[in-house]
Every structure is written in C-alpha cells, then in structure tokens.
Amino acid sequence: EPEVTQTPSHQVTQMGQEVILRCVPISNHLYFYWYRQILGQKVEFLVSFYNNEISEKSEIFDDQFSVERPDGSNFTLKIRSTKLEDSAMYFCASSGNPNRSPSPYEQYFGPGTRLTVT
Amino acid sequence: AQKVTQAQTEISVVEKEDVTLDCVYETRDTTYYLFWYKQPPSGELVFLIRRNSFDEQNEISGRYSWNFQKSTSSFNFTITASQVVDSAVYFCALSTSGGYQKVTFGTGTKLQVIP
C-alpha cells in the first residue's frame, strides 16, 4: 500500500537554528500539507500546497516557515530560526488524484517528525 | 469557519466493555467530510474512516462502528468489546471541498482500556 514517508523521525536542534523537515508524498498525489501537533494537544493545520504554490496557510505559518517541492518527489518544510515553542510533532500529508487510487478525498498522513528545540 | 468538538478528554474502560467516543462538528458548508483517526503512543496518525455529508448510513467495521447524524451534527464512534490495543488518542476531524482543503481536528479523546 502506498504511504507517505518523513525524515528524520526525530530532530533535535538549538534555538535559532534552521531546520528542514522532509516528506515524500504518495507519488500520484497532487495536494500536499503540513500539520503540527504540540505534545498533548490537537493536530493543527499549517499549510497546503498545490501546483507548486501555497493554496492555504494558517496563522501559525508565519514568515519563519516556508515550504518547497524541490523535485518531483520531495516536499519540505523549512523553519528558518527555530524557537522553543516550535517543538512539536510535524506531520506531512498528501491527497488527491481523482483518477487513481487510493481514495482522492483522503489525506494520507506520514509518521511524523518529532522536532525538539533546546 | 469549521470546528470539531470532542468533549470527552479521557475515558477509561475495562477490557471487553463497549465505549462510545463523541464528536460534534460545525460547518457552514453543505458538502463536507468527517474522519476518525487513531493515534497510538508511538505517535503516528492511523486513518479509521471517512464519511461524506451525503451518506448518513451508519458503518460497521469489525468491532468499530460509526453513527453519523446530520440533525445533531454528530459523528460518534463506538468500539465494541474493547481491547488493550485500543488504548490510544482518537481524533475526530472535518474537511470541506472534497478533502482537498485542510483537515480540522478535534482535541482528541484519550482512551485507556484496562486489562
């Protein structure tokens, strides 16, 4: 069964450093997302990406965040200058190819990257 | 704006008991999609079910069943004969526009099944 993969599984960084979280969406999907889950809290939407541009972003997704699809397979989230409050689990998701399986309406989530900012 | 409310923060049941997790949603869209995800202690999100707003039929999958009622904007999840492996956080979620839009999650219900 196709799946979304994310690397690394755990990233530890110092405050102020830049981090890049990587995701490989399901190959025939067209829509890509990042979500964040602070420990013990709910999963929150950060950004959606379609046709090489951001289609929607939340208030959380401020200027320190950026997303990119540098090639045909990877989808990255960059945090330019990490803060302590950026410590969270970051989930990548993908969805949408109406002409192909799996279901186009379901967002498939990756296993997450746990980011720890010290 | 859309919102998902899971009023139950934590539930504990003894193994083999049935348990229902409540979910109430709000949206102005007439077409929307409801989901349940399971998050075990390992942290990943496991997809359980998706329902669209036009399909109010209840669904059963093994020990799991879902009760969708548009009249009360609820999408409740029942686990029959609970098992220790069911211990996890369960999230109800909502999306509009065919799932191509963001998914809005509830705050989750932590289920502990005691052996």
PDB file of C-alpha atoms in Angstrom:
ATOM      1  CA  GLU A   1       0.000   0.000   0.000  1.00  0.00           C
ATOM      2  CA  PRO A   2       1.388   3.443  -0.870  1.00  0.00           C
ATOM      3  CA  GLU A   3       2.454   5.578   2.046  1.00  0.00           C
ATOM      4  CA  VAL A   4       3.822   8.978   2.935  1.00  0.00           C
ATOM      5  CA  THR A   5       7.309   8.922   4.403  1.00  0.00           C
ATOM      6  CA  GLN A   6       9.042  11.528   6.524  1.00  0.00           C
ATOM      7  CA  THR A   7      12.632  12.069   7.558  1.00  0.00           C
ATOM      8  CA  PRO A   8      14.075  12.346  10.067  1.00  0.00           C
ATOM      9  CA  SER A   9      11.847  10.697  12.633  1.00  0.00           C
ATOM     10  CA  HIS A  10      13.346  12.855  15.366  1.00  0.00           C
ATOM     11  CA  GLN A  11      15.281  16.098  15.011  1.00  0.00           C
ATOM     12  CA  VAL A  12      16.953  17.945  17.850  1.00  0.00           C
ATOM     13  CA  THR A  13      18.134  21.474  17.201  1.00  0.00           C
ATOM     14  CA  GLN A  14      19.217  24.519  19.097  1.00  0.00           C
ATOM     15  CA  MET A  15      17.112  27.624  19.295  1.00  0.00           C
ATOM     16  CA  GLY A  16      17.823  29.958  16.400  1.00  0.00           C
ATOM     17  CA  GLN A  17      18.968  27.223  14.046  1.00  0.00           C
ATOM     18  CA  GLU A  18      17.334  26.423  10.746  1.00  0.00           C
ATOM     19  CA  VAL A  19      15.732  23.034  10.218  1.00  0.00           C
ATOM     20  CA  ILE A  20      14.347  21.314   7.169  1.00  0.00           C
ATOM     21  CA  LEU A  21      11.801  18.576   7.559  1.00  0.00           C
ATOM     22  CA  ARG A  22      11.431  16.272   4.617  1.00  0.00           C
ATOM     23  CA  CYS A  23       8.489  14.370   3.252  1.00  0.00           C
ATOM     24  CA  VAL A  24       7.942  12.084   0.309  1.00  0.00           C
ATOM     25  CA  PRO A  25       4.220  12.145  -0.543  1.00  0.00           C
ATOM     26  CA  ILE A  26       2.422   9.368  -2.346  1.00  0.00           C
ATOM     27  CA  SER A  27       3.677   9.502  -5.900  1.00  0.00           C
ATOM     28  CA  ASN A  28       0.491  10.252  -7.820  1.00  0.00           C
ATOM     29  CA  HIS A  29      -0.902  12.751  -5.327  1.00  0.00           C
ATOM     30  CA  LEU A  30      -1.354  16.395  -6.201  1.00  0.00           C
ATOM     31  CA  TYR A  31      -2.033  18.110  -2.882  1.00  0.00           C
ATOM     32  CA  PHE A  32       0.414  18.365  -0.021  1.00  0.00           C
ATOM     33  CA  TYR A  33       0.056  19.535   3.537  1.00  0.00           C
ATOM     34  CA  TRP A  34       1.929  20.142   6.754  1.00  0.00           C
ATOM     35  CA  TYR A  35       0.355  19.875  10.181  1.00  0.00           C
ATOM     36  CA  ARG A  36       1.762  20.410  13.641  1.00  0.00           C
ATOM     37  CA  GLN A  37       0.942  18.772  16.956  1.00  0.00           C
ATOM     38  CA  ILE A  38       2.360  20.228  20.130  1.00  0.00           C
ATOM     39  CA  LEU A  39       2.732  17.500  22.733  1.00  0.00           C
ATOM     40  CA  GLY A  40      -0.610  16.602  24.260  1.00  0.00           C
ATOM     41  CA  GLN A  41      -2.567  18.926  22.022  1.00  0.00           C
ATOM     42  CA  LYS A  42      -4.577  18.612  18.852  1.00  0.00           C
ATOM     43  CA  VAL A  43      -3.242  18.413  15.338  1.00  0.00           C
ATOM     44  CA  GLU A  44      -3.202  21.847  13.712  1.00  0.00           C
ATOM     45  CA  PHE A  45      -3.109  22.728  10.038  1.00  0.00           C
ATOM     46  CA  LEU A  46      -0.099  24.727   8.885  1.00  0.00           C
ATOM     47  CA  VAL A  47      -0.165  24.903   5.101  1.00  0.00           C
ATOM     48  CA  SER A  48      -1.454  23.297   1.936  1.00  0.00           C
ATOM     49  CA  PHE A  49       0.378  23.242  -1.376  1.00  0.00           C
ATOM     50  CA  TYR A  50      -0.871  22.600  -4.877  1.00  0.00           C
ATOM     51  CA  ASN A  51       0.522  23.215  -8.326  1.00  0.00           C
ATOM     52  CA  ASN A  52       3.793  24.488  -6.873  1.00  0.00           C
ATOM     53  CA  GLU A  53       2.277  27.149  -4.727  1.00  0.00           C
ATOM     54  CA  ILE A  54       0.709  27.598  -1.327  1.00  0.00           C
ATOM     55  CA  SER A  55      -3.073  27.264  -1.564  1.00  0.00           C
ATOM     56  CA  GLU A  56      -3.857  27.982   2.070  1.00  0.00           C
ATOM     57  CA  LYS A  57      -1.955  28.706   5.246  1.00  0.00           C
ATOM     58  CA  SER A  58      -2.868  29.160   8.871  1.00  0.00           C
ATOM     59  CA  GLU A  59      -1.951  31.930  11.281  1.00  0.00           C
ATOM     60  CA  ILE A  60       0.754  29.684  12.660  1.00  0.00           C
ATOM     61  CA  PHE A  61       2.522  29.634   9.304  1.00  0.00           C
ATOM     62  CA  ASP A  62       4.352  32.937   9.634  1.00  0.00           C
ATOM     63  CA  ASP A  63       7.438  34.252   7.864  1.00  0.00           C
ATOM     64  CA  GLN A  64       9.779  31.841   9.578  1.00  0.00           C
ATOM     65  CA  PHE A  65       8.143  28.933   7.782  1.00  0.00           C
ATOM     66  CA  SER A  66       8.454  28.037   4.135  1.00  0.00           C
ATOM     67  CA  VAL A  67       7.573  25.039   2.001  1.00  0.00           C
ATOM     68  CA  GLU A  68       9.053  23.757  -1.191  1.00  0.00           C
ATOM     69  CA  ARG A  69       8.735  20.935  -3.633  1.00  0.00           C
ATOM     70  CA  PRO A  70      12.304  20.920  -4.918  1.00  0.00           C
ATOM     71  CA  ASP A  71      11.844  17.967  -7.223  1.00  0.00           C
ATOM     72  CA  GLY A  72       9.159  15.539  -8.304  1.00  0.00           C
ATOM     73  CA  SER A  73       9.125  13.565  -5.116  1.00  0.00           C
ATOM     74  CA  ASN A  74      10.080  15.607  -2.043  1.00  0.00           C
ATOM     75  CA  PHE A  75       8.066  18.162  -0.117  1.00  0.00           C
ATOM     76  CA  THR A  76       9.908  20.126   2.556  1.00  0.00           C
ATOM     77  CA  LEU A  77       9.077  22.378   5.475  1.00  0.00           C
ATOM     78  CA  LYS A  78      11.773  24.833   6.496  1.00  0.00           C
ATOM     79  CA  ILE A  79      11.827  26.676   9.787  1.00  0.00           C
ATOM     80  CA  ARG A  80      14.367  29.482   9.489  1.00  0.00           C
ATOM     81  CA  SER A  81      15.088  30.364  13.090  1.00  0.00           C
ATOM     82  CA  THR A  82      13.628  27.841  15.474  1.00  0.00           C
ATOM     83  CA  LYS A  83      12.069  28.816  18.763  1.00  0.00           C
ATOM     84  CA  LEU A  84      11.389  26.708  21.815  1.00  0.00           C
ATOM     85  CA  GLU A  85       7.683  26.772  21.011  1.00  0.00           C
ATOM     86  CA  ASP A  86       8.328  25.135  17.647  1.00  0.00           C
ATOM     87  CA  SER A  87       8.942  21.886  19.490  1.00  0.00           C
ATOM     88  CA  ALA A  88       6.220  19.582  18.210  1.00  0.00           C
ATOM     89  CA  MET A  89       5.399  16.648  16.012  1.00  0.00           C
ATOM     90  CA  TYR A  90       5.169  17.701  12.382  1.00  0.00           C
ATOM     91  CA  PHE A  91       3.017  15.641  10.061  1.00  0.00           C
ATOM     92  CA  CYS A  92       3.128  15.723   6.306  1.00  0.00           C
ATOM     93  CA  ALA A  93       0.074  14.602   4.348  1.00  0.00           C
ATOM     94  CA  SER A  94      -0.888  14.204   0.729  1.00  0.00           C
ATOM     95  CA  SER A  95      -4.097  13.670  -1.171  1.00  0.00           C
ATOM     96  CA  GLY A  96      -5.875  13.844  -4.456  1.00  0.00           C
ATOM     97  CA  ASN A  97      -5.734  12.177  -7.698  1.00  0.00           C
ATOM     98  CA  PRO A  98      -9.356  11.651  -8.694  1.00  0.00           C
ATOM     99  CA  ASN A  99      -8.405   9.297 -11.474  1.00  0.00           C
ATOM    100  CA  ARG A 100      -6.381   6.937  -9.420  1.00  0.00           C
ATOM    101  CA  SER A 101      -6.474   5.013  -6.205  1.00  0.00           C
ATOM    102  CA  PRO A 102      -6.246   5.319  -3.298  1.00  0.00           C
ATOM    103  CA  SER A 103      -9.226   7.452  -2.402  1.00  0.00           C
ATOM    104  CA  PRO A 104      -8.739  11.023  -3.669  1.00  0.00           C
ATOM    105  CA  TYR A 105     -10.597  12.523  -0.766  1.00  0.00           C
ATOM    106  CA  GLU A 106      -8.472  11.153   1.969  1.00  0.00           C
ATOM    107  CA  GLN A 107      -5.384  12.830   3.265  1.00  0.00           C
ATOM    108  CA  TYR A 108      -2.734  10.238   3.948  1.00  0.00           C
ATOM    109  CA  PHE A 109      -0.523  11.191   6.827  1.00  0.00           C
ATOM    110  CA  GLY A 110       3.124  10.382   7.260  1.00  0.00           C
ATOM    111  CA  PRO A 111       4.500   9.001  10.528  1.00  0.00           C
ATOM    112  CA  GLY A 112       5.641  12.446  11.664  1.00  0.00           C
ATOM    113  CA  THR A 113       8.907  14.131  12.591  1.00  0.00           C
ATOM    114  CA  ARG A 114       9.349  14.980  16.238  1.00  0.00           C
ATOM    115  CA  LEU A 115      11.184  18.300  16.451  1.00  0.00           C
ATOM    116  CA  THR A 116      12.814  19.209  19.737  1.00  0.00           C
ATOM    117  CA  VAL A 117      14.211  22.723  20.093  1.00  0.00           C
ATOM    118  CA  THR A 118      16.579  23.208  23.013  1.00  0.00           C
TER     119      THR A 118
ATOM    120  CA  ALA B   1     -15.214  28.541   9.903  1.00  0.00           C
ATOM    121  CA  GLN B   2     -15.296  24.922  10.882  1.00  0.00           C
ATOM    122  CA  LYS B   3     -14.953  23.367  14.285  1.00  0.00           C
ATOM    123  CA  VAL B   4     -14.830  19.912  15.809  1.00  0.00           C
ATOM    124  CA  THR B   5     -15.618  19.319  19.462  1.00  0.00           C
ATOM    125  CA  GLN B   6     -14.673  16.219  21.391  1.00  0.00           C
ATOM    126  CA  ALA B   7     -15.987  16.877  24.858  1.00  0.00           C
ATOM    127  CA  GLN B   8     -14.514  13.729  26.389  1.00  0.00           C
ATOM    128  CA  THR B   9     -10.888  14.371  27.238  1.00  0.00           C
ATOM    129  CA  GLU B  10     -10.146  10.975  28.730  1.00  0.00           C
ATOM    130  CA  ILE B  11     -12.096   7.753  29.072  1.00  0.00           C
ATOM    131  CA  SER B  12     -11.134   4.614  30.949  1.00  0.00           C
ATOM    132  CA  VAL B  13     -12.898   1.334  30.424  1.00  0.00           C
ATOM    133  CA  VAL B  14     -12.268  -2.221  31.456  1.00  0.00           C
ATOM    134  CA  GLU B  15     -11.391  -4.629  28.698  1.00  0.00           C
ATOM    135  CA  LYS B  16     -14.411  -6.068  26.868  1.00  0.00           C
ATOM    136  CA  GLU B  17     -16.596  -3.129  27.708  1.00  0.00           C
ATOM    137  CA  ASP B  18     -18.151  -1.102  24.902  1.00  0.00           C
ATOM    138  CA  VAL B  19     -17.192   2.552  24.652  1.00  0.00           C
ATOM    139  CA  THR B  20     -18.518   5.455  22.601  1.00  0.00           C
ATOM    140  CA  LEU B  21     -16.432   8.466  21.677  1.00  0.00           C
ATOM    141  CA  ASP B  22     -18.434  11.581  20.951  1.00  0.00           C
ATOM    142  CA  CYS B  23     -17.819  14.085  18.180  1.00  0.00           C
ATOM    143  CA  VAL B  24     -19.796  17.207  17.332  1.00  0.00           C
ATOM    144  CA  TYR B  25     -18.888  19.336  14.344  1.00  0.00           C
ATOM    145  CA  GLU B  26     -19.736  22.747  12.952  1.00  0.00           C
ATOM    146  CA  THR B  27     -19.530  23.890   9.364  1.00  0.00           C
ATOM    147  CA  ARG B  28     -21.477  26.124   7.020  1.00  0.00           C
ATOM    148  CA  ASP B  29     -20.626  24.017   4.009  1.00  0.00           C
ATOM    149  CA  THR B  30     -23.209  21.588   2.735  1.00  0.00           C
ATOM    150  CA  THR B  31     -20.549  19.250   1.396  1.00  0.00           C
ATOM    151  CA  TYR B  32     -18.059  18.069   3.937  1.00  0.00           C
ATOM    152  CA  TYR B  33     -16.136  15.037   5.044  1.00  0.00           C
ATOM    153  CA  LEU B  34     -15.762  13.592   8.503  1.00  0.00           C
ATOM    154  CA  PHE B  35     -12.904  11.426   9.679  1.00  0.00           C
ATOM    155  CA  TRP B  36     -11.712   9.476  12.651  1.00  0.00           C
ATOM    156  CA  TYR B  37      -8.013   8.923  13.283  1.00  0.00           C
ATOM    157  CA  LYS B  38      -6.303   6.837  15.920  1.00  0.00           C
ATOM    158  CA  GLN B  39      -3.020   7.986  17.442  1.00  0.00           C
ATOM    159  CA  PRO B  40      -1.296   5.223  19.404  1.00  0.00           C
ATOM    160  CA  PRO B  41       1.503   6.023  21.860  1.00  0.00           C
ATOM    161  CA  SER B  42       4.014   5.709  19.029  1.00  0.00           C
ATOM    162  CA  GLY B  43       2.586   8.955  17.623  1.00  0.00           C
ATOM    163  CA  GLU B  44       1.520   8.219  14.072  1.00  0.00           C
ATOM    164  CA  LEU B  45      -1.967   9.021  12.821  1.00  0.00           C
ATOM    165  CA  VAL B  46      -3.892   5.980  11.696  1.00  0.00           C
ATOM    166  CA  PHE B  47      -6.851   6.590   9.410  1.00  0.00           C
ATOM    167  CA  LEU B  48     -10.012   4.780  10.534  1.00  0.00           C
ATOM    168  CA  ILE B  49     -12.908   6.101   8.493  1.00  0.00           C
ATOM    169  CA  ARG B  50     -14.131   8.846   6.171  1.00  0.00           C
ATOM    170  CA  ARG B  51     -17.785   9.829   5.650  1.00  0.00           C
ATOM    171  CA  ASN B  52     -19.201  12.435   3.331  1.00  0.00           C
ATOM    172  CA  SER B  53     -22.119  14.630   4.275  1.00  0.00           C
ATOM    173  CA  PHE B  54     -24.483  12.928   1.852  1.00  0.00           C
ATOM    174  CA  ASP B  55     -24.034   9.488   3.301  1.00  0.00           C
ATOM    175  CA  GLU B  56     -25.730   9.125   6.647  1.00  0.00           C
ATOM    176  CA  GLN B  57     -25.646   5.374   6.717  1.00  0.00           C
ATOM    177  CA  ASN B  58     -24.018   4.024   9.798  1.00  0.00           C
ATOM    178  CA  GLU B  59     -20.990   1.886   9.236  1.00  0.00           C
ATOM    179  CA  ILE B  60     -19.593  -1.122  10.991  1.00  0.00           C
ATOM    180  CA  SER B  61     -16.099  -2.479  10.582  1.00  0.00           C
ATOM    181  CA  GLY B  62     -15.352  -5.364  12.876  1.00  0.00           C
ATOM    182  CA  ARG B  63     -15.544  -4.053  16.445  1.00  0.00           C
ATOM    183  CA  TYR B  64     -15.776  -0.460  15.246  1.00  0.00           C
ATOM    184  CA  SER B  65     -18.972   1.339  14.329  1.00  0.00           C
ATOM    185  CA  TRP B  66     -19.811   4.914  13.487  1.00  0.00           C
ATOM    186  CA  ASN B  67     -23.087   6.789  13.933  1.00  0.00           C
ATOM    187  CA  PHE B  68     -23.437   9.851  11.715  1.00  0.00           C
ATOM    188  CA  GLN B  69     -26.413  12.120  12.462  1.00  0.00           C
ATOM    189  CA  LYS B  70     -26.662  15.339  10.498  1.00  0.00           C
ATOM    190  CA  SER B  71     -29.624  16.506  12.568  1.00  0.00           C
ATOM    191  CA  THR B  72     -27.401  16.782  15.621  1.00  0.00           C
ATOM    192  CA  SER B  73     -24.111  17.382  13.745  1.00  0.00           C
ATOM    193  CA  SER B  74     -22.590  14.377  15.406  1.00  0.00           C
ATOM    194  CA  PHE B  75     -20.313  11.599  14.246  1.00  0.00           C
ATOM    195  CA  ASN B  76     -19.842   9.230  17.149  1.00  0.00           C
ATOM    196  CA  PHE B  77     -17.516   6.259  17.252  1.00  0.00           C
ATOM    197  CA  THR B  78     -18.204   3.076  19.186  1.00  0.00           C
ATOM    198  CA  ILE B  79     -15.737   0.335  19.991  1.00  0.00           C
ATOM    199  CA  THR B  80     -17.394  -2.917  20.952  1.00  0.00           C
ATOM    200  CA  ALA B  81     -15.675  -5.348  23.297  1.00  0.00           C
ATOM    201  CA  SER B  82     -12.706  -3.058  23.799  1.00  0.00           C
ATOM    202  CA  GLN B  83      -9.189  -4.439  23.918  1.00  0.00           C
ATOM    203  CA  VAL B  84      -5.974  -3.142  25.453  1.00  0.00           C
ATOM    204  CA  VAL B  85      -4.650  -2.472  21.943  1.00  0.00           C
ATOM    205  CA  ASP B  86      -7.421   0.067  21.502  1.00  0.00           C
ATOM    206  CA  SER B  87      -5.717   2.323  24.030  1.00  0.00           C
ATOM    207  CA  ALA B  88      -4.833   5.480  22.123  1.00  0.00           C
ATOM    208  CA  VAL B  89      -5.905   9.025  21.449  1.00  0.00           C
ATOM    209  CA  TYR B  90      -8.743   9.237  18.953  1.00  0.00           C
ATOM    210  CA  PHE B  91      -9.278  12.314  16.848  1.00  0.00           C
ATOM    211  CA  CYS B  92     -12.422  13.288  15.013  1.00  0.00           C
ATOM    212  CA  ALA B  93     -11.803  15.598  12.068  1.00  0.00           C
ATOM    213  CA  LEU B  94     -13.615  17.576   9.392  1.00  0.00           C
ATOM    214  CA  SER B  95     -12.759  18.720   5.895  1.00  0.00           C
ATOM    215  CA  THR B  96     -14.679  20.527   3.191  1.00  0.00           C
ATOM    216  CA  SER B  97     -14.364  20.693  -0.561  1.00  0.00           C
ATOM    217  CA  GLY B  98     -13.638  17.079  -1.216  1.00  0.00           C
ATOM    218  CA  GLY B  99     -10.854  16.716   1.236  1.00  0.00           C
ATOM    219  CA  TYR B 100      -8.582  18.967  -0.779  1.00  0.00           C
ATOM    220  CA  GLN B 101      -8.880  21.574   1.894  1.00  0.00           C
ATOM    221  CA  LYS B 102      -7.326  21.484   5.312  1.00  0.00           C
ATOM    222  CA  VAL B 103      -8.479  18.953   7.860  1.00  0.00           C
ATOM    223  CA  THR B 104      -9.691  20.460  11.119  1.00  0.00           C
ATOM    224  CA  PHE B 105      -9.099  18.187  14.077  1.00  0.00           C
ATOM    225  CA  GLY B 106     -10.858  17.950  17.389  1.00  0.00           C
ATOM    226  CA  THR B 107      -8.865  17.994  20.588  1.00  0.00           C
ATOM    227  CA  GLY B 108      -8.910  14.229  20.842  1.00  0.00           C
ATOM    228  CA  THR B 109     -10.171  11.698  23.357  1.00  0.00           C
ATOM    229  CA  LYS B 110      -7.641   9.588  25.187  1.00  0.00           C
ATOM    230  CA  LEU B 111      -8.961   6.083  25.635  1.00  0.00           C
ATOM    231  CA  GLN B 112      -7.415   3.787  28.173  1.00  0.00           C
ATOM    232  CA  VAL B 113      -8.504   0.178  28.180  1.00  0.00           C
ATOM    233  CA  ILE B 114      -7.640  -1.532  31.428  1.00  0.00           C
ATOM    234  CA  PRO B 115      -6.972  -5.263  31.340  1.00  0.00           C
TER     235      PRO B 115
END
